[in-house]
Coordinates of C-alpha atoms in Angstrom, one line a residue:
X1 CA 26.0 -28.6 -4.8
X2 CA 22.4 -28.8 -6.1
X3 CA 20.7 -28.4 -9.5
X4 CA 17.0 -27.5 -9.8
X5 CA 15.2 -28.2 -13.0
X6 CA 12.2 -26.0 -13.9
X7 CA 11.1 -23.1 -16.2
X8 CA 13.4 -20.3 -14.9
X9 CA 11.9 -16.8 -15.0
X10 CA 13.4 -13.5 -13.8
X11 CA 14.3 -10.0 -15.0
X12 CA 17.5 -8.5 -16.2
X13 CA 16.0 -4.9 -16.0
X14 CA 12.8 -3.1 -15.3
X15 CA 10.1 -3.9 -17.9
X16 CA 8.1 -1.2 -19.6
X17 CA 5.2 0.3 -17.6
X18 CA 1.8 -1.3 -18.4
X19 CA 2.9 -3.4 -21.3
X20 CA 2.4 -7.1 -21.9
X21 CA 5.6 -6.9 -24.0
X22 CA 8.4 -7.1 -21.5
X23 CA 10.7 -5.1 -23.8
X24 CA 13.7 -7.4 -23.4
X25 CA 13.7 -7.2 -19.6
X26 CA 12.3 -10.7 -19.1
X27 CA 14.5 -13.7 -19.0
X28 CA 12.8 -17.0 -19.5
X29 CA 14.8 -20.2 -19.7
X30 CA 12.3 -23.0 -20.2
X31 CA 13.3 -26.5 -18.9
X32 CA 16.7 -25.5 -17.6
X33 CA 18.8 -26.7 -14.7
X34 CA 19.7 -23.9 -12.2
X35 CA 23.1 -24.7 -10.7
X36 CA 23.9 -23.8 -7.1
X37 CA 27.3 -24.2 -5.4
X38 CA 28.0 -25.4 -1.9
X39 CA 28.0 -21.8 -0.7
X40 CA 24.4 -21.4 -1.8
X41 CA 25.2 -19.2 -4.8
X42 CA 23.9 -19.5 -8.3
X43 CA 26.7 -20.5 -10.7
X44 CA 24.6 -20.7 -13.9
X45 CA 21.9 -22.4 -15.8
X46 CA 21.9 -25.0 -18.6
X47 CA 19.8 -27.5 -20.5
X48 CA 22.3 -30.3 -20.3
X49 CA 22.2 -32.8 -17.5
X50 CA 24.4 -31.4 -14.7
X51 CA 26.1 -34.7 -14.0
X52 CA 26.6 -36.7 -10.8
X53 CA 28.4 -34.0 -8.8
X54 CA 25.1 -32.2 -8.3
X55 CA 22.1 -33.3 -6.1
X56 CA 19.3 -33.0 -8.6
X57 CA 15.9 -31.6 -7.8
X58 CA 13.7 -32.2 -10.8
X59 CA 10.7 -29.9 -11.1
X60 CA 10.3 -30.0 -14.8
X61 CA 7.1 -28.4 -16.0
X62 CA 7.0 -26.0 -13.0
X63 CA 7.9 -22.4 -12.6
X64 CA 11.0 -21.2 -10.7
X65 CA 11.3 -17.6 -9.6
X66 CA 13.5 -15.6 -7.3
X67 CA 12.0 -15.6 -3.8
X68 CA 9.6 -12.7 -3.2
X69 CA 10.7 -9.7 -1.2
X70 CA 8.1 -8.2 1.1
X71 CA 9.1 -4.6 1.9
X72 CA 6.6 -4.0 4.8
X73 CA 5.2 -6.5 7.2
X74 CA 4.6 -6.8 11.0
X75 CA 5.9 -9.9 12.7
X76 CA 3.6 -9.9 15.7
X77 CA 0.4 -9.2 13.8
X78 CA -0.3 -12.7 12.7
X79 CA -2.4 -12.7 15.9
X80 CA -4.7 -10.0 14.6
X81 CA -4.9 -10.7 10.9
X82 CA -8.5 -10.7 9.7
X83 CA -9.8 -8.6 12.6
X84 CA -13.2 -7.1 11.9
X85 CA -14.5 -3.6 11.4
X86 CA -12.0 -0.9 12.1
X87 CA -10.1 1.9 10.3
X88 CA -6.4 2.4 10.9
X89 CA -6.3 4.3 14.2
X90 CA -9.1 2.4 15.8
X91 CA -7.6 -0.9 14.5
X92 CA -4.3 -0.1 16.2
X93 CA -6.0 0.6 19.5
X94 CA -8.4 -2.4 19.4
X95 CA -6.2 -5.1 18.0
X96 CA -2.6 -4.3 17.3
X97 CA -1.4 -2.7 20.5
X98 CA -2.9 -5.4 22.7
X99 CA -1.2 -8.1 20.6
X100 CA 2.1 -6.4 20.6
X101 CA 2.2 -6.0 24.4
X102 CA 2.5 -9.7 24.7
X103 CA 5.9 -9.6 23.0
X104 CA 7.6 -8.3 26.1
X105 CA 7.7 -12.0 27.1
X106 CA 10.9 -13.6 25.7
X107 CA 9.2 -16.9 25.1
X108 CA 6.2 -15.3 23.3
X109 CA 8.7 -13.3 21.2
X110 CA 10.8 -16.3 20.2
X111 CA 7.8 -18.5 19.3
X112 CA 6.2 -15.7 17.4
X113 CA 9.4 -14.9 15.4
X114 CA 9.8 -18.5 14.4
X115 CA 6.1 -18.9 13.4
X116 CA 6.3 -15.7 11.4
X117 CA 9.5 -16.5 9.4
X118 CA 8.3 -20.0 8.7
X119 CA 5.1 -18.6 7.4
X120 CA 6.9 -16.2 5.1
X121 CA 8.9 -19.1 3.6
X122 CA 5.8 -21.2 3.3
X123 CA 4.2 -18.4 1.2
X124 CA 7.2 -18.0 -1.1
X125 CA 8.8 -14.9 0.6
X126 CA 12.5 -15.3 1.3
X127 CA 13.4 -11.7 2.3
X128 CA 11.4 -9.0 4.1
X129 CA 11.5 -5.6 5.8
X130 CA 9.9 -6.3 9.1
X131 CA 8.4 -4.4 12.1
X132 CA 8.8 -6.4 15.4
X133 CA 7.6 -4.5 18.5
X134 CA 8.9 -1.8 20.8
X135 CA 10.5 -4.4 23.0
X136 CA 14.2 -5.1 22.5
X137 CA 13.7 -8.8 23.2
X138 CA 11.3 -9.0 20.2
X139 CA 13.9 -7.6 17.8
X140 CA 16.5 -10.0 19.3
X141 CA 14.2 -12.9 18.7
X142 CA 13.5 -11.9 15.1
X143 CA 17.1 -11.5 14.2
X144 CA 18.1 -14.7 15.9
X145 CA 15.4 -16.7 14.1
X146 CA 16.4 -15.1 10.8
X147 CA 20.0 -16.0 11.3
X148 CA 19.0 -19.6 12.1
X149 CA 17.2 -19.8 8.8
X150 CA 19.8 -17.9 6.8
X151 CA 17.2 -15.3 5.7
X152 CA 17.7 -11.8 4.6
X153 CA 15.8 -9.7 7.1
X154 CA 15.8 -5.9 7.6
X155 CA 14.3 -4.9 11.0
X156 CA 14.8 -2.9 14.1
X157 CA 13.2 -2.2 17.5
X158 CA 10.1 -0.1 17.0
X159 CA 10.3 3.5 18.4
X160 CA 7.2 4.8 20.2
X161 CA 7.3 7.3 23.1
X162 CA 3.8 8.8 23.0
X163 CA 0.1 8.1 22.1
X164 CA 0.3 4.3 22.8
X165 CA -0.4 2.1 25.9
X166 CA 2.2 2.6 28.6
X167 CA 3.4 -1.0 28.1
X168 CA 4.5 -0.1 24.6
X169 CA 6.2 3.2 25.3
X170 CA 9.9 3.8 25.5
X171 CA 11.8 7.1 25.9
X172 CA 14.5 8.7 23.9
X173 CA 17.4 7.7 26.1
X174 CA 16.2 4.1 26.6
X175 CA 15.3 3.7 22.9
X176 CA 18.7 5.0 21.7
X177 CA 20.5 2.6 24.1
X178 CA 18.5 -0.4 22.9
X179 CA 19.1 0.5 19.2
X180 CA 22.8 0.9 19.7
X181 CA 23.0 -2.5 21.4
X182 CA 21.0 -4.1 18.6
X183 CA 23.0 -2.5 15.9
X184 CA 26.3 -3.6 17.5
X185 CA 25.0 -7.2 17.8
X186 CA 23.0 -7.8 14.7
X187 CA 23.6 -5.3 11.9
X188 CA 25.8 -7.1 9.3
X189 CA 25.7 -10.3 11.2
X190 CA 24.9 -13.0 8.7
X191 CA 22.2 -11.6 6.5
X192 CA 20.6 -9.4 9.1
X193 CA 20.5 -5.6 8.6
X194 CA 19.2 -3.0 11.0
X195 CA 16.5 -0.5 10.2
X196 CA 15.8 2.5 12.4
X197 CA 12.1 1.8 12.9
X198 CA 9.7 4.7 13.6
X199 CA 6.1 3.5 14.1
X200 CA 4.8 6.7 12.6
X201 CA 4.9 10.4 13.4
X202 CA 1.9 10.2 15.8
X203 CA 3.7 7.9 18.2
X204 CA 7.1 9.6 18.3
X205 CA 7.9 13.0 19.8
X206 CA 10.1 15.4 17.9
X207 CA 12.9 14.5 20.2
X208 CA 12.6 10.8 19.3
X209 CA 12.5 11.5 15.6
X210 CA 15.6 13.6 16.0
X211 CA 17.3 10.7 17.8
X212 CA 16.3 8.4 15.0
X213 CA 17.8 10.7 12.3
X214 CA 21.0 10.9 14.3
X215 CA 21.2 7.1 14.5
X216 CA 21.2 6.9 10.8
X217 CA 23.9 9.5 10.3
X218 CA 26.0 7.9 13.0
X219 CA 25.8 4.4 11.4
X220 CA 26.1 4.7 7.6
X221 CA 24.3 1.7 5.9
X222 CA 21.3 1.5 8.3
X223 CA 17.9 1.4 6.8
X224 CA 14.9 3.4 8.0
X225 CA 11.3 2.2 8.0
X226 CA 8.0 3.8 8.9
X227 CA 4.5 4.6 7.8
X228 CA 3.3 7.7 5.9
X229 CA 0.0 9.1 4.7
X230 CA -2.0 5.9 5.0
X231 CA -5.2 7.2 6.2
X232 CA -6.8 10.7 6.1
X233 CA -7.6 10.8 9.9
X234 CA -3.9 9.9 10.5
X235 CA -2.8 12.7 8.1
X236 CA -4.9 15.3 10.0
X237 CA -3.6 14.1 13.3
X238 CA 0.0 14.5 12.2
X239 CA -0.7 18.0 10.9
X240 CA -2.0 18.9 14.3
X241 CA 1.1 17.5 16.1
X242 CA 3.6 19.0 13.6
X243 CA 2.1 22.3 12.5
X244 CA 5.5 23.6 11.3
X245 CA 5.8 20.8 8.7
X246 CA 4.5 21.3 5.2
X247 CA 3.2 17.8 5.0
X248 CA 3.3 14.4 6.7
X249 CA 6.3 13.3 4.6
X250 CA 8.0 16.6 5.5
X251 CA 8.0 15.6 9.2
X252 CA 10.4 12.8 8.4
X253 CA 12.5 14.9 6.0
X254 CA 13.0 17.6 8.7
X255 CA 14.4 15.0 11.0
X256 CA 16.8 13.5 8.5
X257 CA 14.9 10.2 7.9
X258 CA 14.6 10.3 4.1
X259 CA 17.4 8.7 2.1
X260 CA 18.0 5.9 -0.4
X261 CA 17.5 3.2 2.3
X262 CA 14.2 4.6 3.6
X263 CA 11.1 2.4 3.2
X264 CA 7.8 4.2 3.9
X265 CA 4.7 2.1 3.8
X266 CA 1.5 3.3 2.0
X267 CA 2.0 6.8 0.8
X268 CA -1.6 7.1 -0.4
X269 CA -2.3 10.7 0.6
X270 CA 0.7 12.5 -0.9
X271 CA 0.9 15.5 -3.3
X272 CA 3.2 16.3 -6.1
X273 CA 5.8 18.0 -3.9
X274 CA 5.9 14.9 -1.6
X275 CA 6.4 12.6 -4.6
X276 CA 9.3 14.8 -5.9
X277 CA 10.8 14.7 -2.4
X278 CA 10.7 10.9 -2.5
X279 CA 12.4 11.0 -5.9
X280 CA 15.1 13.4 -4.9
X281 CA 16.0 11.6 -1.6
X282 CA 15.8 8.1 -3.1
X283 CA 13.2 6.9 -0.6
X284 CA 10.7 4.3 -1.6
X285 CA 7.0 3.7 -1.0
X286 CA 6.0 0.2 0.0
X287 CA 2.6 -0.2 -1.7
X288 CA 0.3 -2.3 0.5
X289 CA -2.8 -3.0 -1.6
X290 CA -4.4 -5.7 0.6
X291 CA -4.1 -3.7 3.7
X292 CA -5.3 -0.5 2.0
X293 CA -8.4 -2.2 0.8
X294 CA -9.1 -4.1 4.1
X295 CA -8.8 -1.0 6.3
X296 CA -10.5 1.3 3.8
X297 CA -7.5 3.6 3.7
X298 CA -7.5 4.6 0.0
X299 CA -6.1 3.7 -3.4
X300 CA -2.4 4.3 -4.0
X301 CA -1.6 6.2 -7.2
X302 CA 1.2 4.2 -8.8
X303 CA 0.8 6.1 -12.1
X304 CA 1.7 9.3 -10.3
X305 CA 4.8 7.7 -8.8
X306 CA 5.9 6.6 -12.2
X307 CA 5.3 10.0 -13.7
X308 CA 7.3 11.6 -10.9
X309 CA 10.0 9.0 -10.9
X310 CA 10.1 7.7 -7.3
X311 CA 10.5 4.1 -6.4
X312 CA 7.6 1.7 -5.5
X313 CA 7.9 -1.8 -4.1
X314 CA 5.1 -4.2 -2.9
X315 CA 4.2 -5.4 0.5
X316 CA 1.7 -7.5 2.4
X317 CA 1.5 -5.3 5.5
X318 CA 0.1 -8.3 7.5
X319 CA -1.8 -7.9 9.8
X320 CA -3.6 -5.0 8.1
X321 CA -3.1 -7.0 5.0
X322 CA -5.0 -10.3 4.8
X323 CA -2.4 -12.7 3.5
X324 CA 1.4 -13.2 3.6
X325 CA 1.1 -14.4 0.0
X326 CA 2.8 -12.0 -2.4
X327 CA 0.9 -13.6 -5.2
X328 CA -2.4 -12.5 -3.5
X329 CA -0.8 -9.1 -2.9
X330 CA 0.1 -8.7 -6.5
X331 CA -3.4 -9.6 -7.6
X332 CA -4.8 -7.0 -5.2
X333 CA -2.3 -4.4 -6.5
X334 CA -3.7 -5.0 -10.0
X335 CA -7.3 -4.4 -8.7
X336 CA -6.3 -1.2 -6.8
X337 CA -4.7 0.2 -9.9
X338 CA -7.7 -0.8 -12.1
X339 CA -9.9 1.2 -9.8
X340 CA -7.7 4.2 -10.6
X341 CA -7.9 3.5 -14.3
X342 CA -4.5 1.9 -14.8
X343 CA -4.0 -1.6 -16.0
X344 CA -0.7 -2.8 -14.6
X345 CA 0.9 -5.7 -16.3
X346 CA 2.1 -8.9 -14.8
X347 CA 5.8 -8.1 -15.5
X348 CA 5.7 -4.8 -13.6
X349 CA 4.0 -6.5 -10.7
X350 CA 6.5 -9.4 -10.5
X351 CA 9.5 -7.1 -11.1
X352 CA 8.4 -4.9 -8.2
X353 CA 8.3 -7.9 -5.8
X354 CA 11.6 -9.4 -7.0
X355 CA 14.4 -7.6 -8.8
X356 CA 12.8 -4.1 -8.4
X357 CA 12.6 -4.6 -4.6
X358 CA 16.2 -5.9 -4.4
X359 CA 17.4 -2.8 -6.4
X360 CA 15.4 -0.4 -4.3
X361 CA 17.0 -2.0 -1.1
X362 CA 20.5 -1.9 -2.6
X363 CA 20.6 -5.8 -2.6
X364 CA 20.5 -6.7 -6.3
X365 CA 24.0 -8.2 -6.0
X366 CA 22.5 -10.8 -3.6
X367 CA 18.8 -11.4 -4.3
X368 CA 15.9 -10.7 -6.6
X369 CA 17.1 -12.4 -9.8
X370 CA 18.7 -15.6 -11.0
X371 CA 22.0 -14.1 -12.2
X372 CA 25.3 -15.9 -11.5
X373 CA 26.8 -14.9 -8.1
X374 CA 23.5 -14.2 -6.4
X375 CA 22.3 -16.3 -3.4
X376 CA 19.9 -19.0 -4.4
X377 CA 16.8 -17.6 -2.6
X378 CA 14.4 -19.2 -5.1
X379 CA 10.9 -20.7 -5.1
X380 CA 9.3 -23.4 -7.2
X381 CA 5.7 -23.0 -8.1
X382 CA 3.0 -25.1 -9.7
X383 CA 1.5 -23.2 -12.7
X384 CA -2.0 -24.1 -11.6
X385 CA -3.8 -25.7 -8.6
X386 CA -7.5 -26.7 -8.9
X387 CA -9.7 -27.4 -11.8
X388 CA -10.5 -23.8 -12.7
X389 CA -6.9 -22.7 -12.7
X390 CA -5.8 -25.9 -14.5
X391 CA -8.3 -25.2 -17.3
X392 CA -7.3 -21.6 -17.6
X393 CA -3.6 -22.6 -17.8
X394 CA -4.4 -25.2 -20.5
X395 CA -6.1 -22.5 -22.6
X396 CA -3.0 -20.2 -22.2
X397 CA -0.7 -23.1 -23.2
X398 CA -2.8 -23.8 -26.3
X399 CA -1.7 -20.5 -27.8
X400 CA 0.1 -20.7 -31.1
X401 CA 3.4 -19.7 -29.4
X402 CA 2.9 -19.9 -25.7
X403 CA 6.5 -18.7 -24.9
X404 CA 6.2 -15.5 -27.0
X405 CA 6.2 -12.7 -24.5
X406 CA 2.6 -11.5 -25.0
X407 CA 1.3 -15.1 -25.0
X408 CA 3.5 -15.9 -22.0
X409 CA 2.1 -12.8 -20.3
X410 CA -1.4 -14.2 -20.5
X411 CA -0.3 -17.4 -18.8
X412 CA 1.7 -15.6 -16.1
X413 CA -1.1 -13.1 -15.4
X414 CA -3.6 -16.0 -14.9
X415 CA -1.1 -17.7 -12.6
X416 CA -0.6 -14.5 -10.6
X417 CA -4.3 -13.8 -10.4
X418 CA -5.5 -17.3 -9.5
X419 CA -2.5 -18.5 -7.5
X420 CA -1.6 -18.3 -3.9
X421 CA 0.6 -20.2 -1.3
X422 CA -1.0 -23.5 -2.4
X423 CA 0.9 -23.2 -5.7
X424 CA 4.2 -23.2 -3.8
X425 CA 6.1 -26.4 -4.2
X426 CA 9.5 -25.7 -2.6
X427 CA 11.4 -22.7 -1.1
X428 CA 15.2 -22.5 -1.1
X429 CA 17.2 -20.1 1.1
X430 CA 20.8 -19.8 -0.1
X431 CA 20.4 -23.1 -1.8
X432 CA 19.0 -24.9 1.3
X433 CA 15.5 -26.2 1.0
X434 CA 13.1 -25.1 3.6
X435 CA 10.7 -27.7 5.1
X436 CA 7.8 -28.0 4.8

């Protein structure tokens, strides 16, 4: 058993939209011990010394949060992060597809999966919805590496049977056989869950999309992940390939791919009917601000999502995104929304990357908050690193009541804006500390 001492911060509900007042949804327990049992589950929190039965990890004066949940990221794309000068479709051809071809090699896939998951943990992310590649061996390597680390990973072999290099193409029969084998071996094994993984409508034929929808109906509990309406050129290409569909999103709906476990990245170029369809099916948009800015794709309208009532989570989308750090991702999300005229608060941003993501994925009984019974996927952070951030934090702490929600918001927003992976002190997965 372990006990971790820090300032514990999480959410018991969704905070009000765009308000520095958390509306009672925020739970701050300053200078508390978080108690974790031998099974890696949180049993409670207290101010009293936990006693000699617990291995004590004293991080007093630091911040402890639930581990971040990244709802859209590409494992093989660490090799192409920060590649220059391309929009989405050109970027795939020039950088992404060549990198992904190398993952047909089992050794490359195994080394790449380990590097990727260790990097997630080093950035404070303890759970993720992940694209590997089209190769079955790449999915196997990712699931195996996640099981070794005890991580919550949702992933699946990527489906692509057209408009990609021959080395990255499968066919409907082969892809279905590989998916069935992966589901049988990995779905529900440890903390792994399988996602039917459609690259996007451009790289799948109608027959493959129909097969993907059938897989989900045949195996209740599977997730689905894909991309939608990221780039205007992409939207036009999908319209040409699927003229019978009302919209890009409707392509997926027609093939039975929209449901409460569907995670669709981007969703920039949607209309009101699309947003209503997301709401009615329970599907979520993974907002990828860093990637959207870097590739010049557009500015996601979070306010419209709130007005319609569909779910939004946050994602790094590395390698289109420029960092695995969810802190950097949240700061970029603030900037994107500011450009749209909306000033998102720190509470909304943090909730969307912790409890909000867990609830959207149906995993709030396991992760995303610090409630009793959840697994201790938690991260300890320094409030400030470097002279500028330290001074800004000191100003925030000098407020008349630094723990009053609005004053605390000023401090947390500064941490969120100025922080990154250098602020991370320790990552725990199911109560086990990850090294380094």
